[in-house]
Coordinates of C-alpha atoms in Angstrom, one line a residue:
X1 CA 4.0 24.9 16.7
X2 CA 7.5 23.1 17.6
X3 CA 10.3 23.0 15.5
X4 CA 10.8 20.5 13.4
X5 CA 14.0 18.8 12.2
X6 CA 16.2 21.4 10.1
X7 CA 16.2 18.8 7.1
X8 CA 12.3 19.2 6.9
X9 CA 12.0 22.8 8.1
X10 CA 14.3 23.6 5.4
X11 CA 11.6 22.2 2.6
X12 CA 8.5 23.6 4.5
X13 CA 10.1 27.1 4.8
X14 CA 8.3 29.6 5.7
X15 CA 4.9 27.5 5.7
X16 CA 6.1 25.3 9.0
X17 CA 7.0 28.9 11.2
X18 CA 2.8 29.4 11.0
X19 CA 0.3 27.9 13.3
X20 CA -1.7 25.0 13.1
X21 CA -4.3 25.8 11.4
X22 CA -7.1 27.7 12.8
X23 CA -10.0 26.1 11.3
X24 CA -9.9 22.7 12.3
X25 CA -13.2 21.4 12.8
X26 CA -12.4 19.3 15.9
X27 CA -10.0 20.0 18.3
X28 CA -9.3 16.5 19.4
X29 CA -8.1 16.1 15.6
X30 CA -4.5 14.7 15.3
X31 CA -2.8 17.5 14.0
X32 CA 1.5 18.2 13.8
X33 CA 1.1 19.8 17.5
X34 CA -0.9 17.1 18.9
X35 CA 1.4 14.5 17.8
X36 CA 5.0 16.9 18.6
X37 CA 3.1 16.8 22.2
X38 CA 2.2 13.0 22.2
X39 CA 5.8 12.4 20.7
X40 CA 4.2 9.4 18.5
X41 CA 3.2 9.1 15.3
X42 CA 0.2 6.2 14.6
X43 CA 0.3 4.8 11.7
X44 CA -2.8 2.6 10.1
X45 CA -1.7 -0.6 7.9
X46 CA -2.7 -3.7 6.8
X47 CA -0.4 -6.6 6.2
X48 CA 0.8 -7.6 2.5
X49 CA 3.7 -8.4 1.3
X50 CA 5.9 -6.8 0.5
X51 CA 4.4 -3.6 2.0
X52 CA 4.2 -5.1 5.5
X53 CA 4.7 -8.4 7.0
X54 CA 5.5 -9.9 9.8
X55 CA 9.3 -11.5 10.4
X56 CA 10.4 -14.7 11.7
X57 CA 10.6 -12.9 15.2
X58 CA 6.9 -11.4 14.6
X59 CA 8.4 -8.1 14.3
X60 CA 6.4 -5.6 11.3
X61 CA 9.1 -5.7 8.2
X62 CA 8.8 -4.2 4.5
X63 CA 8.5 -1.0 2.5
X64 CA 5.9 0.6 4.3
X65 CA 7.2 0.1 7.4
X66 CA 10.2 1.3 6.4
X67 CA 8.7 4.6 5.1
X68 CA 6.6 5.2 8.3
X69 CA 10.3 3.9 10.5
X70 CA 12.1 6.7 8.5
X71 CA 9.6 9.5 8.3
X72 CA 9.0 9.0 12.3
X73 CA 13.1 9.0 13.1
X74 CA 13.0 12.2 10.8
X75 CA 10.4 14.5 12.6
X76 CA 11.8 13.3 16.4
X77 CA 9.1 10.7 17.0
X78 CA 8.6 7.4 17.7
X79 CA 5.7 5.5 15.6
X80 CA 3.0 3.2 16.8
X81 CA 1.4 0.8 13.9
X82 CA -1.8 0.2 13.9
X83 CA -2.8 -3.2 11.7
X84 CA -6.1 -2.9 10.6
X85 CA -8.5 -4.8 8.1
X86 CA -8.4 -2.8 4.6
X87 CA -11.8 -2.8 4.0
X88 CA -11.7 -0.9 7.2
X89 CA -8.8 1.2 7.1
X90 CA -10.8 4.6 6.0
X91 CA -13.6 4.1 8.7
X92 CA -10.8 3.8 11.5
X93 CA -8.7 7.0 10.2
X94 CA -12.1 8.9 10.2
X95 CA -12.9 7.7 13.6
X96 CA -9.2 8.9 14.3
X97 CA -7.9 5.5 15.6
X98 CA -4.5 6.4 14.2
X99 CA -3.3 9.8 12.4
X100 CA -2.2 8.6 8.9
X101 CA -2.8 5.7 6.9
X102 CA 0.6 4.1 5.4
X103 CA -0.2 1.5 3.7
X104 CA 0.2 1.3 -0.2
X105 CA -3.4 2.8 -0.9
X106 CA -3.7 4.4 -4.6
X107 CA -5.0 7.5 -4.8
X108 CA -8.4 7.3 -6.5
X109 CA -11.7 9.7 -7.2
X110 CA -13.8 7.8 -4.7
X111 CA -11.3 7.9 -1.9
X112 CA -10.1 11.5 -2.5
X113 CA -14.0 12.1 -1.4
X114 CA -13.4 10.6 2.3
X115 CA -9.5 11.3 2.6
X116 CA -6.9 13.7 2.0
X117 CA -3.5 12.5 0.2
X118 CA -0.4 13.5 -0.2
X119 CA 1.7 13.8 -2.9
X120 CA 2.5 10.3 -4.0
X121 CA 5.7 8.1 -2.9
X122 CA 5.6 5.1 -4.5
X123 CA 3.9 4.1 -8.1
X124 CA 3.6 0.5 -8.5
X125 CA 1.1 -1.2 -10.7
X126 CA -1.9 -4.3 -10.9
X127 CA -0.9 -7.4 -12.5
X128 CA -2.5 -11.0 -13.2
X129 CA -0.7 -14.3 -12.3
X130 CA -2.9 -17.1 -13.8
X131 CA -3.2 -20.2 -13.6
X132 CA -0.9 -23.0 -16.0
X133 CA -3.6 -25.6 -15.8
X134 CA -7.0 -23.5 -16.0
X135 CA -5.7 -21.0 -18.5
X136 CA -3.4 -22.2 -20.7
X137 CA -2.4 -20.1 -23.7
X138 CA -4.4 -17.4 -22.5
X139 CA -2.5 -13.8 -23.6
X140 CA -5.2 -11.4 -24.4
X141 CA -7.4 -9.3 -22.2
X142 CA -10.5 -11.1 -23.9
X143 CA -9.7 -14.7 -22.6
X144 CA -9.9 -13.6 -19.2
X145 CA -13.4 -11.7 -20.0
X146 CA -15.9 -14.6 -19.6
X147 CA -18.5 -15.8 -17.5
X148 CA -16.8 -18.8 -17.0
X149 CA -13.6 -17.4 -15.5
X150 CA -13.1 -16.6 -12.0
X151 CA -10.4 -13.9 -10.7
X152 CA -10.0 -13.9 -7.5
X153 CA -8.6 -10.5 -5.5
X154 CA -8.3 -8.9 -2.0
X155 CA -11.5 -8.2 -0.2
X156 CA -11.6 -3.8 -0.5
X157 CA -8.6 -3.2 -2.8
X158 CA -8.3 -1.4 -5.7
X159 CA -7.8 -4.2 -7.8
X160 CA -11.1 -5.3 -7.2
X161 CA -12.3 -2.1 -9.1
X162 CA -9.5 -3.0 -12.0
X163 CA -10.4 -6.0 -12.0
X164 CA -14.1 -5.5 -12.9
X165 CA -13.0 -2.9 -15.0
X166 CA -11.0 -5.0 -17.1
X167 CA -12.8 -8.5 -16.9
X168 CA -16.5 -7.1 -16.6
X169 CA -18.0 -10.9 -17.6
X170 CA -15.8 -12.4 -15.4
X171 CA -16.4 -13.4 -11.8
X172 CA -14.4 -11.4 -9.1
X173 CA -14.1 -13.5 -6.1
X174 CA -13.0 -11.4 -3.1
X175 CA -10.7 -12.8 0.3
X176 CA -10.1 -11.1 3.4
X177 CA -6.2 -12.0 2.9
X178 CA -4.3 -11.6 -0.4
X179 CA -2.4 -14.8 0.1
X180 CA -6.2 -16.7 0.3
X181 CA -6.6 -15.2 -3.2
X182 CA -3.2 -16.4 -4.4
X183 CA -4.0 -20.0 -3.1
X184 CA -7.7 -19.9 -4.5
X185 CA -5.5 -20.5 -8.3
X186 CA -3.1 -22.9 -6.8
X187 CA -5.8 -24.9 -5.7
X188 CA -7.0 -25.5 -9.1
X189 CA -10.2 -23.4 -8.1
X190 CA -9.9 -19.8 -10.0
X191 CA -8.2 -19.2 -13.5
X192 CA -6.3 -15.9 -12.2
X193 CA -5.2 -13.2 -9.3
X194 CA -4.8 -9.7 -9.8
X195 CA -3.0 -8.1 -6.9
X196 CA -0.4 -5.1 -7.1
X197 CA 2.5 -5.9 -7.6
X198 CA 5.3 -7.3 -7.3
X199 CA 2.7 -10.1 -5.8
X200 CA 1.8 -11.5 -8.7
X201 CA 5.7 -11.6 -10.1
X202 CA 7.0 -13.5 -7.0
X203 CA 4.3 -15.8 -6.3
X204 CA 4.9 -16.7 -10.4
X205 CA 8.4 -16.9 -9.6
X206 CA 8.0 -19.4 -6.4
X207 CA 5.2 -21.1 -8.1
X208 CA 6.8 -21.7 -11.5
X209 CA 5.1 -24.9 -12.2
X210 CA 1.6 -23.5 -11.5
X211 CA 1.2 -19.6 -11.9
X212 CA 2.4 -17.7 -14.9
X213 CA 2.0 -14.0 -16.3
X214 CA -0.1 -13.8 -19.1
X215 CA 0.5 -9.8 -20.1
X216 CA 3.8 -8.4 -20.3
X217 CA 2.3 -5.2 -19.3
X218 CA 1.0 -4.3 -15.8
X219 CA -2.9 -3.5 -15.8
X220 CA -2.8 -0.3 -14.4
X221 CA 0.1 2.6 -13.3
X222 CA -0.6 2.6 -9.3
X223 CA 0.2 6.1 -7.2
X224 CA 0.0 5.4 -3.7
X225 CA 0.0 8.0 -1.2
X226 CA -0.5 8.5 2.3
X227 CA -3.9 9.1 3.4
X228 CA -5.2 11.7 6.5
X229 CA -8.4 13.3 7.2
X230 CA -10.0 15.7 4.6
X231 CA -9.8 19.1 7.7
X232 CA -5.6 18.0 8.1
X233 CA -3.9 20.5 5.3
X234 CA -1.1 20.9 7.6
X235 CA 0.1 17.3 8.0
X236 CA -0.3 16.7 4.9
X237 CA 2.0 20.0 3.9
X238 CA 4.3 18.1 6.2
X239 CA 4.2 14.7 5.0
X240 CA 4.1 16.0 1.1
X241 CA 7.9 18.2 2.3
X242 CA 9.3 14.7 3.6
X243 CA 7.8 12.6 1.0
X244 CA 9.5 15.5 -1.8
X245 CA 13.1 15.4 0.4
X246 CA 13.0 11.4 0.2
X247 CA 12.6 11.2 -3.2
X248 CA 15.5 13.7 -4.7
X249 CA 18.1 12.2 -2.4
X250 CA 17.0 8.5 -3.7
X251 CA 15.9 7.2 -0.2
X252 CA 12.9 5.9 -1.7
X253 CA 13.7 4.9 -4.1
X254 CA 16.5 2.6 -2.6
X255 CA 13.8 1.1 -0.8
X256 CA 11.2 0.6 -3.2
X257 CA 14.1 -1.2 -5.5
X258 CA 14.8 -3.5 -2.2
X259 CA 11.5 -4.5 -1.0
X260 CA 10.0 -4.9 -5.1
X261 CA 12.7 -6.0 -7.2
X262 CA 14.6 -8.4 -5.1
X263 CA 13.7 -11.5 -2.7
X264 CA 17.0 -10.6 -1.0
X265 CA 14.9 -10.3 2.4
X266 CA 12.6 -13.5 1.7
X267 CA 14.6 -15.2 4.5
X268 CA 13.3 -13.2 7.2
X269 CA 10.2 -13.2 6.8
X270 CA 7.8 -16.3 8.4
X271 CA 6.2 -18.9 7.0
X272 CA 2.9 -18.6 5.7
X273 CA 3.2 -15.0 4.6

């Protein structure tokens, strides 16, 4: 195996001086060497803001990018994004379209059965932004648990599970894009979105006179990790050492707090998204 950069080796220790595992199942599978040799990491995603967008230039912005940007510059290699549909985004990593999936996906039972995560790197949450005009004076859990109330929520995300979870009378109706969702309640035609957030904070924010949060509390605590395949123990060792050095020196931190907390970089982002 190469050497890596000193900052990571110096976390790995010991582990990094082996070789790559011996009992991969498939040789062809994307392991640290294959991708030191290729010099290019590829990364699945699927665009959402704030996790990934495009810019006004069409260029890939926001935290994720970011993370995969700075986790590529670290271990000497150049990164390749891969945008890919979420509800096919585990399919493609099996069929080994792209090594690693960055993308804001929580770690969850049913996933941890097809993937293998790393420790996690960001914990964000699901919250509801409902509509002013279908749900007025709604507060409670229970207002949103009818048969007459639609939710509406991204097509293969884990809010869909929260969702049903939470509003198990309700209807879930599910959208390839999150942003189809959003406009689903500003058309009048569903009572609420639940997204992750901050989604649901900004679009209540921009949309004011139309969307408002109903809980004070987020509906879930998310942990989203990276996600390679279940034979990879060594990229993930990898990935978990950067992911550990990132978070005591505050890098992410810093740009978790920039990409969720602000719209400081709403300017650069194009329309429509």
């Amino acid at each position: 195996m190469k050497l890596f950069k000193a900052s990571i080796t110096a976390l790995l220790g010991l582990a990094l001086a082996l070789p790559s595992f011996a009992k991969a199942a498939d040789s062809t599978t994307p392991n640290l060497d294959t991708i030191n040799e290729r010099g290019t990491l590829r990364v699945g995603m699927s665009t959402f803001v704030p996790w990934a967008m495009r810019d006004k230039q069409g260029e890939l912005i926001g935290f994720e990018i970011d993370v995969a940007k700075q986790l590529a510059a670290d271990s000497g290699w150049k990164v390749e994004f891969v945008p890919t549909a979420w509800d096919g985004i585990i399919p493609a990593l099996l069929a080994k379209k792209f090594d690693v999936i960055i993308g804001g996906m929580s770690v969850t039972p049913e996933r941890s059965k097809s993937v293998l995560f790393s420790t996690p790197y960001s914990h964000s949450g699901v919250q509801v932004a409902a509509s002013k005009e279908l749900a007025e004076g709604f507060t409670k859990f229970s207002d949103f648990d009818s048969r007459r109330i639609k939710i509406a929520a991204r097509r293969g995300a884990y809010t869909v599970q929260i969702a049903r979870e939470t509003f198990p009378k309700a209807k879930i109706l599910q959208f390839d894009d999150e942003s189809q969702a959003f406009q689903e309640v500003l058309n009048g035609n569903a009572h609420a979105v639940i997204a992750s957030s901050p989604k649901p904070e900004h679009e209540s924010i921009k949309h004011a006179d139309k969307l408002f949060l109903p809980f004070d509390e987020r509906l879930s605590q998310g942990n989203e990790a990276f996600a390679v395949r279940l034979d990879e123990a060594d990229k993930k060792a990898f990935f978990d050492a950067w992911i550990e050095k990132r978070t005591q020196d505050g890098w992410l931190k810093e740009r978790y707090e920039y990409w969720f907390s602000t719209l400081d970089w709403q300017n650069q982002v194009a329309q429509g998204q």
